Amino acid sequence: MGKTLMKGTEAIAEAAIQAGCRYFYGYPITPQNEIPEYMSKRLFEVGGVYVQAESEVAASNMILGGGTTGERVMTSSSSPGISLMSEAISYIAGQEVPVVVVNVVRAGPGLGGILPSQSDYNQATCGIGHGDFNMIVLAPGSLQEAVDMMQKSFDLAQKYRIPVMLLCDGVIGQIMEAVEIPPGHGKNLSEPEKWACGYMKERGGKRTIIRSLFLDPEELEAHNRKLEAKWHEIEKNETSCEKYLTDDAEVVISAFGTVGRIARTAVDDLRAEGYRVGLIRPLVISPFPYDDFESLIPGCRHILDVEMNWGQMLKDVNRGVRYRLPVSFYGRSGGMCPGVSEIKEECRRIFAKLSGEGGDQ
Amino acid sequence: MAEKIVYQRPKSWIEGVHTHYCPGCTHGIIHRMICETLDELDIRDITTGIAPVGCAALMYGYIDTDFIEAPHGRAPAVATGFKRIRPDRLIFTYQGDGDLASIGMGEIVHAANRSENITVIFVNNAIYGMTGGQMAPTTLLGQKTTTTPDGRDPQRAGYPIRVSELLASLASPCYIERVSAAKPAHLHGLKKAIRKAFRNQMENKGFSLVEVLSTCPTNWGMRPTVACDWLVNNMIPYYPLGVFKDFE
């Protein structure tokens, strides 16, 4: 297909179609409205289904019902809408239904604002609804990554029968840049999924019940143990992290999403000035790449965590470096983005302090 | 002499199971009518039920079809999601009055308004049964519940909602009928309505809802026979039986 100049939301929508998604249920909310708009046109062209739900509550329950067929289904929303979806996502996790949710995060709390933010890190990674469960959360740092992760999201959702969220800060949704959307691989559904609903006839009368209700506590504990074992498997196999110039770095910036991209420019500039600085960026924020952070401990003297919120990832960064490295934080909130110069200034301050403590610089 | 079977377990009723419902509860009758319909139309193995939150949450323990569990009130949205992907399969929701007319009012109105090709069995017993007898949107004026200890007062709690009439005011739905499960004389109508609601779906006619007036002897604090009489004398005057919408 080659590279095309596209808007983030539209590229994400097209990538979902290329990944084999034919069923979209959604509700308008800024800044992700182009996804349902694009889907309402394109899905019709490719023989899929688009439903404008009456609310995010309904949209998320539609993907619950749709996902039980084993087909690739998705919804998209932004922060306040995701809060409404948290009920269904808990059921979806408990009922082990594969779905993909795109969250183009805007600034909160409450109605907040419509500009970019990363203030839903906790909501996405710390259990979005009630109960003992986890969700896979991917955090793209560029439009190309978002497009590539769309395919991965559907693959992971179906591999593990788990909800997967593509957590895009508003920048990813609203920028335009050149992307390549490779023709993806859908899922061959000529054979019905063994667990899926609606195939009782094909299964010779054997039925399926997709539920999360287990009134017997021993039965529920066994069910939750199964979910937990699945999550340990995911933790083992599916973490993903980029490390940039960290080998000799004294100060390492930790950041995810768009902030990671901004921080990379700061790293390049500071390297040109002679500072030994690097970047660590989780591409998958749930499960979190703790081991990659731990690997920084021998050479690194300081971690600077930079986010578009008041430091929601800090607890994972600290846990990753086993509380053995000093970690400081710089962030902006409310729709404000940390700039390259702000990050560089913060790094220079840290290097000055380190040299006062007797570092190499 | 040849044996003549006059009554037996429907094939769709799982063999050997008994319901958890209270003595005199009409859920068992309504379940049976669904099973007979699935048998007679020979659709059991292409049908998926949506189990509600409420007394019927465990109905998949009795009716032998595929089932999806839905959060409280969301069954019409879950059914929409499924049916749009599998239009060749049948799907029904089974919802109580708290589920459908209170927490799920948004979902039912919009599924009806899109005329989703689904079948909804709406069981109206004018009370929250599973949680122990609180006021429902359909609780009658003056009716005592654990949250209206002096009887429902419209000044404080509004008037009972007539769901069938409300949904019939929409242009889109195909079929809406209110029936009763209280008396033997009502059961023919109950069965006919359920059968029609499934047939409509098979013929792709769109949204069909059967409202079934039902008893809750336990939470009404009545013997089963008294409860049936109470339904006839109090519910039917406010919730008249009949067809409110039929596109045929």
PDB file of C-alpha atoms in Angstrom, chain A residues 151-313:
ATOM      1  CA  GLN A 151      -3.348  -5.959  14.446  1.00  0.00           C
ATOM      2  CA  LYS A 152      -1.549  -7.134  17.563  1.00  0.00           C
ATOM      3  CA  SER A 153      -4.507  -6.152  19.766  1.00  0.00           C
ATOM      4  CA  PHE A 154      -6.904  -8.439  17.895  1.00  0.00           C
ATOM      5  CA  ASP A 155      -4.370 -11.258  17.848  1.00  0.00           C
ATOM      6  CA  LEU A 156      -3.792 -11.016  21.605  1.00  0.00           C
ATOM      7  CA  ALA A 157      -7.514 -10.698  22.390  1.00  0.00           C
ATOM      8  CA  GLN A 158      -8.249 -13.913  20.538  1.00  0.00           C
ATOM      9  CA  LYS A 159      -5.149 -15.785  21.612  1.00  0.00           C
ATOM     10  CA  TYR A 160      -5.951 -15.257  25.281  1.00  0.00           C
ATOM     11  CA  ARG A 161      -9.729 -14.559  25.167  1.00  0.00           C
ATOM     12  CA  ILE A 162      -9.185 -11.329  27.051  1.00  0.00           C
ATOM     13  CA  PRO A 163     -10.117  -7.639  26.619  1.00  0.00           C
ATOM     14  CA  VAL A 164      -7.306  -5.631  25.020  1.00  0.00           C
ATOM     15  CA  MET A 165      -7.096  -1.850  25.148  1.00  0.00           C
ATOM     16  CA  LEU A 166      -5.189   0.371  22.740  1.00  0.00           C
ATOM     17  CA  LEU A 167      -4.462   3.346  24.996  1.00  0.00           C
ATOM     18  CA  CYS A 168      -3.720   6.350  22.784  1.00  0.00           C
ATOM     19  CA  ASP A 169      -3.202   9.773  24.264  1.00  0.00           C
ATOM     20  CA  GLY A 170      -5.193  12.364  22.314  1.00  0.00           C
ATOM     21  CA  VAL A 171      -2.111  13.282  20.276  1.00  0.00           C
ATOM     22  CA  ILE A 172      -2.045   9.861  18.610  1.00  0.00           C
ATOM     23  CA  GLY A 173      -5.714  10.226  17.721  1.00  0.00           C
ATOM     24  CA  GLN A 174      -5.491  13.694  16.287  1.00  0.00           C
ATOM     25  CA  ILE A 175      -2.113  14.059  14.548  1.00  0.00           C
ATOM     26  CA  MET A 176      -1.659  13.479  10.862  1.00  0.00           C
ATOM     27  CA  GLU A 177       1.404  11.683   9.645  1.00  0.00           C
ATOM     28  CA  ALA A 178       2.536   9.290   6.970  1.00  0.00           C
ATOM     29  CA  VAL A 179       1.702   5.712   7.844  1.00  0.00           C
ATOM     30  CA  GLU A 180       1.751   2.399   6.114  1.00  0.00           C
ATOM     31  CA  ILE A 181      -1.168   0.115   6.837  1.00  0.00           C
ATOM     32  CA  PRO A 182      -0.068  -3.317   5.712  1.00  0.00           C
ATOM     33  CA  PRO A 183      -2.774  -5.751   4.678  1.00  0.00           C
ATOM     34  CA  GLY A 184      -3.306  -7.620   7.914  1.00  0.00           C
ATOM     35  CA  HIS A 185      -4.335 -11.119   8.644  1.00  0.00           C
ATOM     36  CA  GLY A 186      -7.822 -11.598   9.933  1.00  0.00           C
ATOM     37  CA  LYS A 187      -8.888 -14.743  11.638  1.00  0.00           C
ATOM     38  CA  ASN A 188     -10.129 -17.693   9.692  1.00  0.00           C
ATOM     39  CA  LEU A 189     -13.592 -18.290  11.019  1.00  0.00           C
ATOM     40  CA  SER A 190     -14.776 -20.840   8.523  1.00  0.00           C
ATOM     41  CA  GLU A 191     -14.537 -23.220  11.471  1.00  0.00           C
ATOM     42  CA  PRO A 192     -16.508 -22.065  14.498  1.00  0.00           C
ATOM     43  CA  GLU A 193     -14.532 -21.376  17.637  1.00  0.00           C
ATOM     44  CA  LYS A 194     -14.925 -24.285  20.012  1.00  0.00           C
ATOM     45  CA  TRP A 195     -16.105 -22.046  22.831  1.00  0.00           C
ATOM     46  CA  ALA A 196     -18.235 -19.584  20.851  1.00  0.00           C
ATOM     47  CA  CYS A 197     -21.988 -19.099  21.189  1.00  0.00           C
ATOM     48  CA  GLY A 198     -24.470 -19.871  18.441  1.00  0.00           C
ATOM     49  CA  TYR A 199     -22.843 -23.071  17.159  1.00  0.00           C
ATOM     50  CA  MET A 200     -24.847 -25.639  19.111  1.00  0.00           C
ATOM     51  CA  LYS A 201     -26.076 -27.201  15.864  1.00  0.00           C
ATOM     52  CA  GLU A 202     -22.550 -27.488  14.428  1.00  0.00           C
ATOM     53  CA  ARG A 203     -21.360 -28.979  17.702  1.00  0.00           C
ATOM     54  CA  GLY A 204     -23.971 -31.692  17.523  1.00  0.00           C
ATOM     55  CA  GLY A 205     -26.142 -30.345  20.318  1.00  0.00           C
ATOM     56  CA  LYS A 206     -23.356 -29.560  22.768  1.00  0.00           C
ATOM     57  CA  ARG A 207     -24.020 -26.170  24.217  1.00  0.00           C
ATOM     58  CA  THR A 208     -21.956 -23.204  25.460  1.00  0.00           C
ATOM     59  CA  ILE A 209     -22.633 -20.989  28.445  1.00  0.00           C
ATOM     60  CA  ILE A 210     -20.605 -17.792  28.612  1.00  0.00           C
ATOM     61  CA  ARG A 211     -20.888 -16.494  32.159  1.00  0.00           C
ATOM     62  CA  SER A 212     -19.059 -14.958  35.084  1.00  0.00           C
ATOM     63  CA  LEU A 213     -21.611 -15.950  37.754  1.00  0.00           C
ATOM     64  CA  PHE A 214     -20.331 -18.669  40.088  1.00  0.00           C
ATOM     65  CA  LEU A 215     -22.321 -18.719  43.319  1.00  0.00           C
ATOM     66  CA  ASP A 216     -20.222 -21.509  44.799  1.00  0.00           C
ATOM     67  CA  PRO A 217     -17.105 -19.782  46.221  1.00  0.00           C
ATOM     68  CA  GLU A 218     -14.865 -22.756  45.468  1.00  0.00           C
ATOM     69  CA  GLU A 219     -16.013 -22.726  41.863  1.00  0.00           C
ATOM     70  CA  LEU A 220     -15.459 -18.962  41.607  1.00  0.00           C
ATOM     71  CA  GLU A 221     -12.021 -19.260  43.168  1.00  0.00           C
ATOM     72  CA  ALA A 222     -11.124 -21.933  40.619  1.00  0.00           C
ATOM     73  CA  HIS A 223     -12.381 -19.688  37.811  1.00  0.00           C
ATOM     74  CA  ASN A 224     -10.347 -16.745  39.135  1.00  0.00           C
ATOM     75  CA  ARG A 225      -7.318 -18.987  39.529  1.00  0.00           C
ATOM     76  CA  LYS A 226      -7.647 -19.871  35.855  1.00  0.00           C
ATOM     77  CA  LEU A 227      -7.801 -16.176  34.915  1.00  0.00           C
ATOM     78  CA  GLU A 228      -4.757 -15.495  37.098  1.00  0.00           C
ATOM     79  CA  ALA A 229      -2.767 -18.360  35.541  1.00  0.00           C
ATOM     80  CA  LYS A 230      -3.611 -16.963  32.102  1.00  0.00           C
ATOM     81  CA  TRP A 231      -2.356 -13.546  33.211  1.00  0.00           C
ATOM     82  CA  HIS A 232       0.939 -15.009  34.430  1.00  0.00           C
ATOM     83  CA  GLU A 233       1.343 -16.546  30.987  1.00  0.00           C
ATOM     84  CA  ILE A 234       0.705 -13.137  29.418  1.00  0.00           C
ATOM     85  CA  GLU A 235       3.215 -11.501  31.780  1.00  0.00           C
ATOM     86  CA  LYS A 236       5.785 -14.039  30.663  1.00  0.00           C
ATOM     87  CA  ASN A 237       5.169 -13.670  26.921  1.00  0.00           C
ATOM     88  CA  GLU A 238       3.712 -10.308  26.055  1.00  0.00           C
ATOM     89  CA  THR A 239       5.669  -7.480  27.690  1.00  0.00           C
ATOM     90  CA  SER A 240       7.275  -5.066  25.260  1.00  0.00           C
ATOM     91  CA  CYS A 241       9.689  -2.240  25.929  1.00  0.00           C
ATOM     92  CA  GLU A 242      11.980   0.029  23.928  1.00  0.00           C
ATOM     93  CA  LYS A 243      15.352   0.983  25.377  1.00  0.00           C
ATOM     94  CA  TYR A 244      17.161   3.809  23.587  1.00  0.00           C
ATOM     95  CA  LEU A 245      20.784   4.621  24.401  1.00  0.00           C
ATOM     96  CA  THR A 246      20.448   3.205  27.884  1.00  0.00           C
ATOM     97  CA  ASP A 247      23.639   1.103  27.894  1.00  0.00           C
ATOM     98  CA  ASP A 248      25.950   3.882  29.083  1.00  0.00           C
ATOM     99  CA  ALA A 249      23.272   6.273  30.348  1.00  0.00           C
ATOM    100  CA  GLU A 250      23.613   7.850  33.759  1.00  0.00           C
ATOM    101  CA  VAL A 251      20.133   9.345  33.583  1.00  0.00           C
ATOM    102  CA  VAL A 252      17.323   7.422  31.935  1.00  0.00           C
ATOM    103  CA  ILE A 253      14.022   9.033  31.067  1.00  0.00           C
ATOM    104  CA  SER A 254      10.998   6.778  31.431  1.00  0.00           C
ATOM    105  CA  ALA A 255       7.921   7.654  29.398  1.00  0.00           C
ATOM    106  CA  PHE A 256       5.144   6.015  27.393  1.00  0.00           C
ATOM    107  CA  GLY A 257       3.048   7.010  24.386  1.00  0.00           C
ATOM    108  CA  THR A 258       3.584  10.405  22.782  1.00  0.00           C
ATOM    109  CA  VAL A 259       5.716  11.596  25.703  1.00  0.00           C
ATOM    110  CA  GLY A 260       8.192   8.847  24.833  1.00  0.00           C
ATOM    111  CA  ARG A 261       8.533  10.343  21.388  1.00  0.00           C
ATOM    112  CA  ILE A 262       9.060  13.853  22.763  1.00  0.00           C
ATOM    113  CA  ALA A 263      11.591  12.513  25.256  1.00  0.00           C
ATOM    114  CA  ARG A 264      13.533  10.783  22.469  1.00  0.00           C
ATOM    115  CA  THR A 265      14.168  14.145  20.811  1.00  0.00           C
ATOM    116  CA  ALA A 266      15.322  15.486  24.193  1.00  0.00           C
ATOM    117  CA  VAL A 267      17.689  12.517  24.522  1.00  0.00           C
ATOM    118  CA  ASP A 268      19.188  13.157  21.069  1.00  0.00           C
ATOM    119  CA  ASP A 269      19.685  16.859  21.836  1.00  0.00           C
ATOM    120  CA  LEU A 270      21.255  16.151  25.232  1.00  0.00           C
ATOM    121  CA  ARG A 271      23.557  13.496  23.760  1.00  0.00           C
ATOM    122  CA  ALA A 272      24.778  16.148  21.291  1.00  0.00           C
ATOM    123  CA  GLU A 273      25.552  18.311  24.312  1.00  0.00           C
ATOM    124  CA  GLY A 274      27.552  15.416  25.801  1.00  0.00           C
ATOM    125  CA  TYR A 275      25.098  14.208  28.426  1.00  0.00           C
ATOM    126  CA  ARG A 276      24.867  10.440  28.920  1.00  0.00           C
ATOM    127  CA  VAL A 277      21.119  10.146  28.864  1.00  0.00           C
ATOM    128  CA  GLY A 278      18.805   7.430  27.574  1.00  0.00           C
ATOM    129  CA  LEU A 279      15.151   6.528  27.266  1.00  0.00           C
ATOM    130  CA  ILE A 280      13.095   3.555  28.389  1.00  0.00           C
ATOM    131  CA  ARG A 281       9.600   3.303  26.952  1.00  0.00           C
ATOM    132  CA  PRO A 282       7.091   0.511  27.637  1.00  0.00           C
ATOM    133  CA  LEU A 283       5.073  -0.276  24.519  1.00  0.00           C
ATOM    134  CA  VAL A 284       2.859  -2.587  26.518  1.00  0.00           C
ATOM    135  CA  ILE A 285       1.986  -0.942  29.841  1.00  0.00           C
ATOM    136  CA  SER A 286      -0.062  -3.882  31.129  1.00  0.00           C
ATOM    137  CA  PRO A 287       1.633  -6.289  31.734  1.00  0.00           C
ATOM    138  CA  PHE A 288       4.395  -3.821  32.690  1.00  0.00           C
ATOM    139  CA  PRO A 289       7.998  -4.638  31.635  1.00  0.00           C
ATOM    140  CA  TYR A 290       9.423  -4.661  35.174  1.00  0.00           C
ATOM    141  CA  ASP A 291      12.442  -6.752  34.163  1.00  0.00           C
ATOM    142  CA  ASP A 292      13.505  -4.231  31.518  1.00  0.00           C
ATOM    143  CA  PHE A 293      13.502  -1.546  34.186  1.00  0.00           C
ATOM    144  CA  GLU A 294      15.442  -3.767  36.568  1.00  0.00           C
ATOM    145  CA  SER A 295      18.129  -4.238  33.905  1.00  0.00           C
ATOM    146  CA  LEU A 296      18.911  -0.487  34.162  1.00  0.00           C
ATOM    147  CA  ILE A 297      20.108  -0.767  37.766  1.00  0.00           C
ATOM    148  CA  PRO A 298      23.852  -1.491  37.251  1.00  0.00           C
ATOM    149  CA  GLY A 299      24.764   1.621  35.215  1.00  0.00           C
ATOM    150  CA  CYS A 300      21.983   4.097  35.784  1.00  0.00           C
ATOM    151  CA  ARG A 301      22.177   6.713  38.540  1.00  0.00           C
ATOM    152  CA  HIS A 302      18.811   8.394  38.167  1.00  0.00           C
ATOM    153  CA  ILE A 303      15.459   7.851  36.489  1.00  0.00           C
ATOM    154  CA  LEU A 304      13.383  10.787  35.326  1.00  0.00           C
ATOM    155  CA  ASP A 305       9.789   9.746  34.730  1.00  0.00           C
ATOM    156  CA  VAL A 306       7.902  12.081  32.384  1.00  0.00           C
ATOM    157  CA  GLU A 307       4.157  11.796  31.788  1.00  0.00           C
ATOM    158  CA  MET A 308       1.075  13.765  30.759  1.00  0.00           C
ATOM    159  CA  ASN A 309      -0.445  13.307  34.221  1.00  0.00           C
ATOM    160  CA  TRP A 310       0.760  13.668  37.801  1.00  0.00           C
ATOM    161  CA  GLY A 311       2.887  10.533  37.826  1.00  0.00           C
ATOM    162  CA  GLN A 312       0.577   7.557  37.510  1.00  0.00           C
ATOM    163  CA  MET A 313       3.298   5.259  36.077  1.00  0.00           C
TER     164      MET A 313
END
